[in-house]
Short mmCIF file of C-alpha atoms and ligand atoms in Angstrom, two decimals:
data_model
loop_
_atom_site.label_atom_id
_atom_site.label_comp_id
_atom_site.label_asym_id
_atom_site.label_seq_id
_atom_site.Cartn_x
_atom_site.Cartn_y
_atom_site.Cartn_z
CA UNK A 1 -0.20 -0.10 -0.11
CA UNK A 2 1.24 3.54 -0.68
CA UNK A 3 0.98 5.92 2.22
CA UNK A 4 -0.59 9.37 1.30
CA UNK A 5 1.31 12.16 3.23
CA UNK A 6 0.29 15.67 3.76
CA UNK A 7 2.95 18.04 5.34
CA UNK A 8 2.43 21.01 7.09
CA UNK A 9 5.49 23.41 7.67
CA UNK A 10 8.12 23.70 4.79
CA UNK A 11 10.96 25.62 6.67
CA UNK A 12 14.54 24.89 6.98
CA UNK A 13 13.86 21.35 8.37
CA UNK A 14 10.38 20.66 6.98
CA UNK A 15 11.96 20.83 3.30
CA UNK A 16 14.40 17.64 4.57
CA UNK A 17 11.27 15.83 5.72
CA UNK A 18 9.28 16.45 2.41
CA UNK A 19 12.45 15.25 0.36
CA UNK A 20 12.49 12.14 2.26
CA UNK A 21 8.78 11.59 2.31
CA UNK A 22 8.64 12.26 -1.36
CA UNK A 23 11.01 9.31 -1.95
CA UNK A 24 9.36 6.66 0.47
CA UNK A 25 5.38 7.49 -0.01
CA UNK A 26 3.16 9.51 -1.89
CA UNK A 27 3.37 13.37 -0.99
CA UNK A 28 0.04 14.20 -1.56
CA UNK A 29 -0.56 17.62 0.23
CA UNK A 30 1.75 20.37 1.14
CA UNK A 31 1.16 23.47 3.18
CA UNK A 32 2.76 26.37 4.27
CA UNK A 33 1.20 30.05 4.51
CA UNK A 34 4.73 31.97 4.33
CA UNK A 35 5.03 34.06 1.27
CA UNK A 36 6.56 32.35 -1.76
CA UNK A 37 6.70 28.96 -0.37
CA UNK A 38 3.69 27.84 -2.88
CA UNK A 39 5.72 28.71 -5.71
CA UNK A 40 8.97 27.09 -4.48
CA UNK A 41 7.46 23.86 -3.60
CA UNK A 42 4.82 23.44 -6.53
CA UNK A 43 8.13 23.54 -8.77
CA UNK A 44 9.64 20.73 -6.59
CA UNK A 45 6.93 18.43 -5.94
CA UNK A 46 4.25 19.23 -8.92
CA UNK A 47 2.57 16.00 -7.88
CA UNK A 48 1.68 17.33 -4.55
CA UNK A 49 -1.39 19.43 -4.22
CA UNK A 50 -1.03 23.01 -2.30
CA UNK A 51 -3.32 23.55 0.65
CA UNK A 52 -4.38 27.03 1.65
CA UNK A 53 -5.06 25.94 5.18
CA UNK A 54 -4.60 22.81 7.62
CA UNK A 55 -8.03 21.90 7.48
CA UNK A 56 -7.74 21.39 3.79
CA UNK A 57 -5.50 18.29 4.72
CA UNK A 58 -7.60 17.12 7.39
CA UNK A 59 -10.82 17.08 4.96
CA UNK A 60 -9.12 14.69 2.58
CA UNK A 61 -10.26 11.37 3.63
CA UNK A 62 -8.03 9.44 1.66
CA UNK A 63 -4.96 11.18 3.29
CA UNK A 64 -3.26 8.40 5.69
CA UNK A 65 -0.90 10.67 7.59
CA UNK A 66 0.12 14.30 8.50
CA UNK A 67 3.77 15.45 8.97
CA UNK A 68 3.96 18.35 11.27
CA UNK A 69 7.19 20.70 10.84
CA UNK A 70 5.79 23.93 11.89
CA UNK A 71 7.42 26.11 15.09
CA UNK A 72 7.03 24.41 18.30
CA UNK A 73 4.37 26.39 19.85
CA UNK A 74 2.01 25.37 16.99
CA UNK A 75 2.63 21.50 17.43
CA UNK A 76 0.16 20.52 20.00
CA UNK A 77 -2.96 22.17 18.49
CA UNK A 78 -2.10 20.77 14.83
CA UNK A 79 -1.14 17.44 16.14
CA UNK A 80 -4.50 17.12 18.16
CA UNK A 81 -6.66 18.25 15.03
CA UNK A 82 -4.63 15.73 12.91
CA UNK A 83 -5.18 12.93 15.24
CA UNK A 84 -9.02 13.85 15.93
CA UNK A 85 -9.39 13.86 12.09
CA UNK A 86 -8.33 10.11 12.27
CA UNK A 87 -4.73 10.87 10.81
CA UNK A 88 -1.57 9.10 11.84
CA UNK A 89 1.01 12.05 12.90
CA UNK A 90 4.60 12.35 12.69
CA UNK A 91 5.32 15.59 14.58
CA UNK A 92 8.61 17.46 14.79
CA UNK A 93 10.03 17.63 18.33
CA UNK A 94 8.98 18.39 21.01
CA UNK A 95 5.41 17.45 20.12
CA UNK A 96 3.87 19.64 22.87
CA UNK A 97 4.97 22.01 25.67
CA UNK A 98 3.45 20.81 28.55
CA UNK A 99 3.17 17.32 30.19
CA UNK A 100 -0.57 17.48 30.27
CA UNK A 101 -0.79 18.45 26.33
CA UNK A 102 1.42 15.22 25.40
CA UNK A 103 -0.67 13.07 27.69
CA UNK A 104 -3.92 14.38 26.02
CA UNK A 105 -2.19 13.53 22.61
CA UNK A 106 -0.86 10.13 23.72
CA UNK A 107 -4.45 9.23 24.67
CA UNK A 108 -6.19 10.27 21.55
CA UNK A 109 -3.49 8.16 19.52
CA UNK A 110 -4.11 5.19 21.81
CA UNK A 111 -7.96 5.29 21.84
CA UNK A 112 -7.92 5.59 18.10
CA UNK A 113 -5.16 3.22 17.36
CA UNK A 114 -3.06 5.95 15.38
CA UNK A 115 0.42 6.66 15.28
CA UNK A 116 1.71 9.60 17.15
CA UNK A 117 5.65 9.73 16.41
CA UNK A 118 7.72 12.69 17.65
CA UNK A 119 10.61 13.51 15.46
CA UNK A 120 13.56 12.47 17.69
CA UNK A 121 15.97 12.37 15.06
CA UNK A 122 19.12 11.10 17.21
CA UNK A 123 17.13 7.95 18.05
CA UNK A 124 17.84 6.88 14.41
CA UNK A 125 21.50 7.83 14.46
CA UNK A 126 23.70 4.74 13.98
CA UNK A 127 26.21 6.45 16.47
CA UNK A 128 23.40 6.52 19.19
CA UNK A 129 22.32 3.15 18.42
CA UNK A 130 25.77 2.22 19.08
CA UNK A 131 25.98 3.80 22.39
CA UNK A 132 22.62 2.10 23.46
CA UNK A 133 24.08 -1.40 22.61
CA UNK A 134 27.07 -0.58 24.69
CA UNK A 135 25.08 0.38 27.51
CA UNK A 136 22.30 -2.39 27.43
CA UNK A 137 25.15 -5.32 26.83
CA UNK A 138 26.97 -4.03 29.93
CA UNK A 139 30.13 -3.19 27.77
CA UNK A 140 30.81 0.06 30.07
CA UNK A 141 29.89 -1.87 33.30
CA UNK A 142 27.14 -0.20 35.25
CA UNK A 143 26.57 3.31 33.77
CA UNK A 144 27.00 5.98 36.58
CA UNK A 145 26.38 9.43 34.67
CA UNK A 146 25.79 10.71 31.21
CA UNK A 147 26.30 14.07 29.77
CA UNK A 148 25.63 16.10 26.68
CA UNK A 149 27.19 19.14 25.17
CA UNK A 150 25.08 20.86 22.48
CA UNK A 151 26.65 24.36 21.98
CA UNK A 152 26.94 26.50 18.87
CA UNK A 153 27.08 30.05 17.85
CA UNK A 154 23.95 29.27 15.41
CA UNK A 155 20.43 29.82 14.73
CA UNK A 156 18.92 32.00 17.47
CA UNK A 157 15.33 30.94 17.57
CA UNK A 158 12.52 33.84 18.57
CA UNK A 159 10.27 31.33 20.48
CA UNK A 160 11.92 28.08 21.64
CA UNK A 161 14.74 28.52 24.11
CA UNK A 162 17.97 26.61 24.12
CA UNK A 163 16.29 23.93 26.28
CA UNK A 164 13.25 23.35 24.03
CA UNK A 165 15.19 23.62 20.80
CA UNK A 166 18.41 21.97 21.75
CA UNK A 167 17.99 20.25 24.92
CA UNK A 168 15.14 18.07 23.40
CA UNK A 169 17.72 15.95 21.32
CA UNK A 170 19.94 15.50 24.06
CA UNK A 171 17.18 14.63 26.60
CA UNK A 172 15.51 12.09 24.03
CA UNK A 173 19.04 10.17 23.96
CA UNK A 174 19.64 10.45 27.88
CA UNK A 175 16.12 8.82 28.53
CA UNK A 176 16.67 6.20 25.69
CA UNK A 177 20.19 5.23 27.16
CA UNK A 178 19.06 5.08 30.75
CA UNK A 179 15.26 4.00 30.15
CA UNK A 180 14.11 5.78 33.35
CA UNK A 181 12.40 8.93 34.24
CA UNK A 182 14.23 11.83 36.35
CA UNK A 183 13.16 12.31 39.93
CA UNK A 184 14.96 15.55 40.20
CA UNK A 185 15.45 18.14 37.58
CA UNK A 186 17.17 21.37 38.05
CA UNK A 187 17.89 23.95 35.17
CA UNK A 188 19.61 27.41 35.34
CA UNK A 189 19.91 29.63 32.50
CA UNK A 190 19.73 33.26 30.93
CA UNK A 191 17.92 35.09 28.48
CA UNK A 192 20.63 37.41 27.27
CA UNK A 193 19.36 38.14 23.82
CA UNK A 194 15.68 37.98 23.83
CA UNK A 195 13.19 38.45 26.98
CA UNK A 196 11.89 34.89 28.03
CA UNK A 197 13.91 32.99 25.53
CA UNK A 198 17.09 31.76 27.50
CA UNK A 199 20.08 31.36 25.14
CA UNK A 200 22.00 29.39 27.54
CA UNK A 201 20.91 26.42 30.09
CA UNK A 202 22.90 24.07 32.51
CA UNK A 203 20.62 21.31 33.24
CA UNK A 204 20.92 18.59 35.93
CA UNK A 205 18.81 15.50 36.51
CA UNK A 206 18.95 12.36 39.08
CA UNK A 207 17.24 9.32 38.54
CA UNK A 208 15.57 6.57 40.63
CA UNK A 209 18.65 4.34 40.02
CA UNK A 210 20.93 6.93 41.51
CA UNK A 211 22.52 7.92 38.18
CA UNK A 212 22.71 11.41 37.21
CA UNK A 213 22.79 13.43 34.00
CA UNK A 214 23.78 16.98 32.67
CA UNK A 215 23.20 18.86 29.68
CA UNK A 216 25.11 22.27 28.73
CA UNK A 217 22.86 24.02 25.88
CA UNK A 218 23.67 27.03 24.28
CA UNK A 219 23.93 29.14 21.10
CA UNK A 220 26.03 31.61 22.68
CA UNK A 221 29.31 29.56 22.64
CA UNK A 222 32.90 29.69 20.55
CA UNK A 223 32.40 25.86 20.01
CA UNK A 224 30.33 23.75 17.79
CA UNK A 225 29.64 20.68 19.95
CA UNK A 226 27.43 17.95 19.40
CA UNK A 227 28.53 15.26 22.14
CA UNK A 228 27.08 12.84 24.34
CA UNK A 229 29.45 11.30 27.10
CA UNK A 230 28.45 8.09 29.03
CA UNK A 231 30.61 7.04 32.22
CA UNK A 232 30.50 3.65 33.27
CA UNK A 233 32.30 1.69 35.93
CA UNK A 234 34.52 -0.30 33.37
CA UNK A 235 34.58 2.02 30.43
CA UNK A 236 33.59 5.26 29.04
CA UNK A 237 31.93 6.06 25.64
CA UNK A 238 31.77 9.17 23.68
CA UNK A 239 29.41 9.88 20.72
CA UNK A 240 30.62 12.94 18.91
CA UNK A 241 28.42 14.00 15.81
CA UNK A 242 30.91 16.47 14.75
CA UNK A 243 33.39 13.77 14.06
CA UNK A 244 33.39 12.01 10.26
CA UNK A 245 34.79 8.75 10.84
CA UNK A 246 34.99 8.63 14.80
CA UNK A 247 31.30 8.92 15.80
CA UNK A 248 31.93 6.71 18.60
CA UNK A 249 35.10 6.23 20.95
CA UNK A 250 35.07 3.73 23.84
CA UNK A 251 37.77 4.33 26.24
CA UNK A 252 38.92 1.50 28.38
CA UNK A 253 39.36 3.59 31.54
CA UNK A 254 38.17 3.44 35.13
CA UNK A 255 39.02 3.77 38.56
CA UNK A 256 39.93 0.52 40.50
CA UNK A 257 40.85 -0.49 43.92
CA UNK A 258 43.93 -3.14 43.88
CA UNK A 259 43.84 -5.49 46.96
CA UNK A 260 47.01 -4.62 48.34
CA UNK A 261 46.58 -0.78 48.51
CA UNK A 262 44.49 -0.53 51.66
CA UNK A 263 41.31 0.49 49.77
CA UNK A 264 42.88 3.55 47.93
CA UNK A 265 41.41 4.19 44.49
CA UNK A 266 43.64 3.96 41.39
CA UNK A 267 42.95 4.53 37.82
CA UNK A 268 43.65 2.42 35.00
CA UNK A 269 43.84 3.31 31.21
CA UNK A 270 43.78 0.61 28.41
CA UNK A 271 43.01 0.50 24.70
CA UNK A 272 40.81 3.11 22.93
CA UNK A 273 38.40 1.37 20.44
CA UNK A 274 36.55 3.04 17.72
CA UNK A 275 33.73 0.89 16.21
CA UNK A 276 32.64 1.10 12.83
CA UNK A 277 29.54 3.13 12.47
CA UNK A 278 26.93 2.69 9.76
CA UNK A 279 26.73 5.86 7.45
CA UNK A 280 22.85 5.79 6.91
CA UNK A 281 21.11 8.99 6.77
CA UNK A 282 19.18 9.22 10.27
CA UNK A 283 16.01 11.26 8.76
CA UNK A 284 15.55 8.59 6.21
CA UNK A 285 15.75 5.85 8.82
CA UNK A 286 13.34 7.92 10.93
CA UNK A 287 10.88 8.43 7.98
CA UNK A 288 11.02 4.73 7.21
CA UNK A 289 10.20 3.88 10.71
CA UNK A 290 7.10 6.19 10.71
CA UNK A 291 5.61 4.64 7.46
CA UNK A 292 6.33 1.05 8.99
CA UNK A 293 4.38 1.98 11.96
CA UNK A 294 1.49 3.37 9.71
CA UNK A 295 1.54 0.02 8.13
CA UNK A 296 1.14 -1.79 11.39
CA UNK A 297 4.86 -2.89 11.99
CA UNK A 298 6.63 -1.99 15.20
CA UNK A 299 5.27 -0.73 18.37
CA UNK A 300 3.36 2.43 17.86
CA UNK A 301 2.39 2.76 21.45
CA UNK A 302 5.98 2.71 22.79
CA UNK A 303 6.98 5.48 20.42
CA UNK A 304 4.12 7.93 21.62
CA UNK A 305 5.02 7.19 25.05
CA UNK A 306 8.68 7.62 24.89
CA UNK A 307 8.08 10.87 23.21
CA UNK A 308 5.61 11.82 26.20
CA UNK A 309 8.61 11.17 28.70
CA UNK A 310 10.67 13.43 27.08
CA UNK A 311 8.17 16.26 27.16
CA UNK A 312 7.49 15.61 30.85
CA UNK A 313 11.22 16.04 31.62
CA UNK A 314 11.33 19.22 29.63
CA UNK A 315 8.36 20.15 31.70
CA UNK A 316 10.11 19.50 34.92
CA UNK A 317 13.28 21.28 33.77
CA UNK A 318 11.26 24.38 32.61
CA UNK A 319 9.69 24.92 35.86
CA UNK A 320 12.91 24.77 37.48
CA UNK A 321 14.52 27.25 34.90
CA UNK A 322 11.56 29.51 35.71
CA UNK A 323 12.57 29.54 39.48
CA UNK A 324 9.63 26.95 40.30
N1 NAD B 401 15.01 16.92 14.26
C1 NAD B 401 15.77 17.80 13.93
O1 NAD B 401 16.80 17.52 13.90
C2 NAD B 401 15.29 19.36 13.64
C3 NAD B 401 16.19 20.13 13.28
C4 NAD B 401 15.70 21.58 13.07
C5 NAD B 401 14.19 21.76 13.32
N2 NAD B 401 13.73 20.65 13.92
C6 NAD B 401 12.24 21.03 14.25
O2 NAD B 401 11.44 21.27 12.95
C7 NAD B 401 10.53 22.13 13.22
C8 NAD B 401 10.54 23.43 12.12
O3 NAD B 401 11.83 23.80 12.32
P1 NAD B 401 12.57 24.81 11.07
O4 NAD B 401 13.80 24.83 11.42
O5 NAD B 401 12.09 24.19 9.73
O6 NAD B 401 11.66 26.09 11.36
P2 NAD B 401 11.30 27.43 10.36
O7 NAD B 401 10.84 28.69 10.98
O8 NAD B 401 12.39 27.31 9.25
O9 NAD B 401 9.77 26.60 9.32
C9 NAD B 401 8.69 26.48 10.18
C10 NAD B 401 7.74 26.72 8.72
O10 NAD B 401 6.41 26.41 9.31
C11 NAD B 401 5.48 27.28 8.67
N3 NAD B 401 4.28 27.39 9.39
C12 NAD B 401 3.99 27.90 10.63
N4 NAD B 401 2.56 27.71 10.83
C13 NAD B 401 2.01 26.91 10.10
C14 NAD B 401 0.71 26.31 10.05
N5 NAD B 401 0.08 26.39 10.80
N6 NAD B 401 0.62 25.51 8.91
C15 NAD B 401 1.81 25.23 8.05
N7 NAD B 401 3.01 25.81 8.07
C16 NAD B 401 3.15 26.48 8.99
C17 NAD B 401 6.45 28.59 8.59
O11 NAD B 401 5.58 29.39 7.72
C18 NAD B 401 7.42 28.33 8.21
O12 NAD B 401 7.79 28.06 6.78
C19 NAD B 401 10.53 23.00 14.59
O13 NAD B 401 9.82 22.04 15.49
C20 NAD B 401 11.93 22.30 15.11
O14 NAD B 401 12.18 22.07 16.43
C21 NAD B 401 14.05 19.71 13.98
#
């Protein structure tokens, strides 16, 4: 069966989604009210119809799924309308800005047996999948802490702060690796450039197992960093998305207590290993997974619930960031 897709939002990121879905499914409708978009995208995808409003997409009974790549504050409303119209939904990250909102979306999707998939791109990155494999098979020993660095003097967004724009990526990875929800979430940050939109955020989380995590998120920074570090009792691993052929590095390093040193800790340094990581485009893998879920393969409930877990943690960090 060819899945018929309608997409709302054709900005910087949306055009990548449209390119992928056009190659994997039938891109039947496109919608973006910004000036000039209709001319630009009609040329690129002449087979797709142009919708003047989101409601036109919803009204097409033969449309299976809707892809939402609009600004974050619009996600919840658009996703809710699409689910209520009986459409499967791929919604860019984060799918909502409040725990209560995502819970409502998950409930509608479950009640109607629809796919609600948030666009957590990094969960399809072969480097992150390798980290997860190392953690799950115990290759690092017991995981003690995880920390993410996502900094770049890059795009300064007018609505989403660094936590909601950058942190959502790292948070999705941290929760995926640890597979538990934080019991404590503390965030500090500052809105230097635009009132109410934090440019820099430092976030700390503690988990029921005792493990801890940290994220440094900023677009006011001299470095361009896309890094996740996992510290285990036996080994330590780093995922560095800025590297071309060294995406994951495993350090055979750890503290240890020799029997003859009266309980004093020493350190141990062994080999450094660079596993081979597939070069598949994460976005294509992500789009394929969405289509597979629509076709009935895979666990559609889990995907929605994992997305909800990320929003709830973001919500906790936001409460702290706002001084709550
Ligand atoms: N997964 C990733 O790696 C990744 C990377 C960048 C952005 N994103 C996400 O993608 C989304 C879009 O980001 P972007 O950088 O493309 O933003 P953007 O501002 O470049 O584009 C957003 C587009 O949505 C359109 N739009 C606004 N309201 C609309 C509506 N009601 N119906 C249809 N179109 C509407 C705007 O006109 C604009 O063209 C955001 O949620 C962002 O968080 C994800």
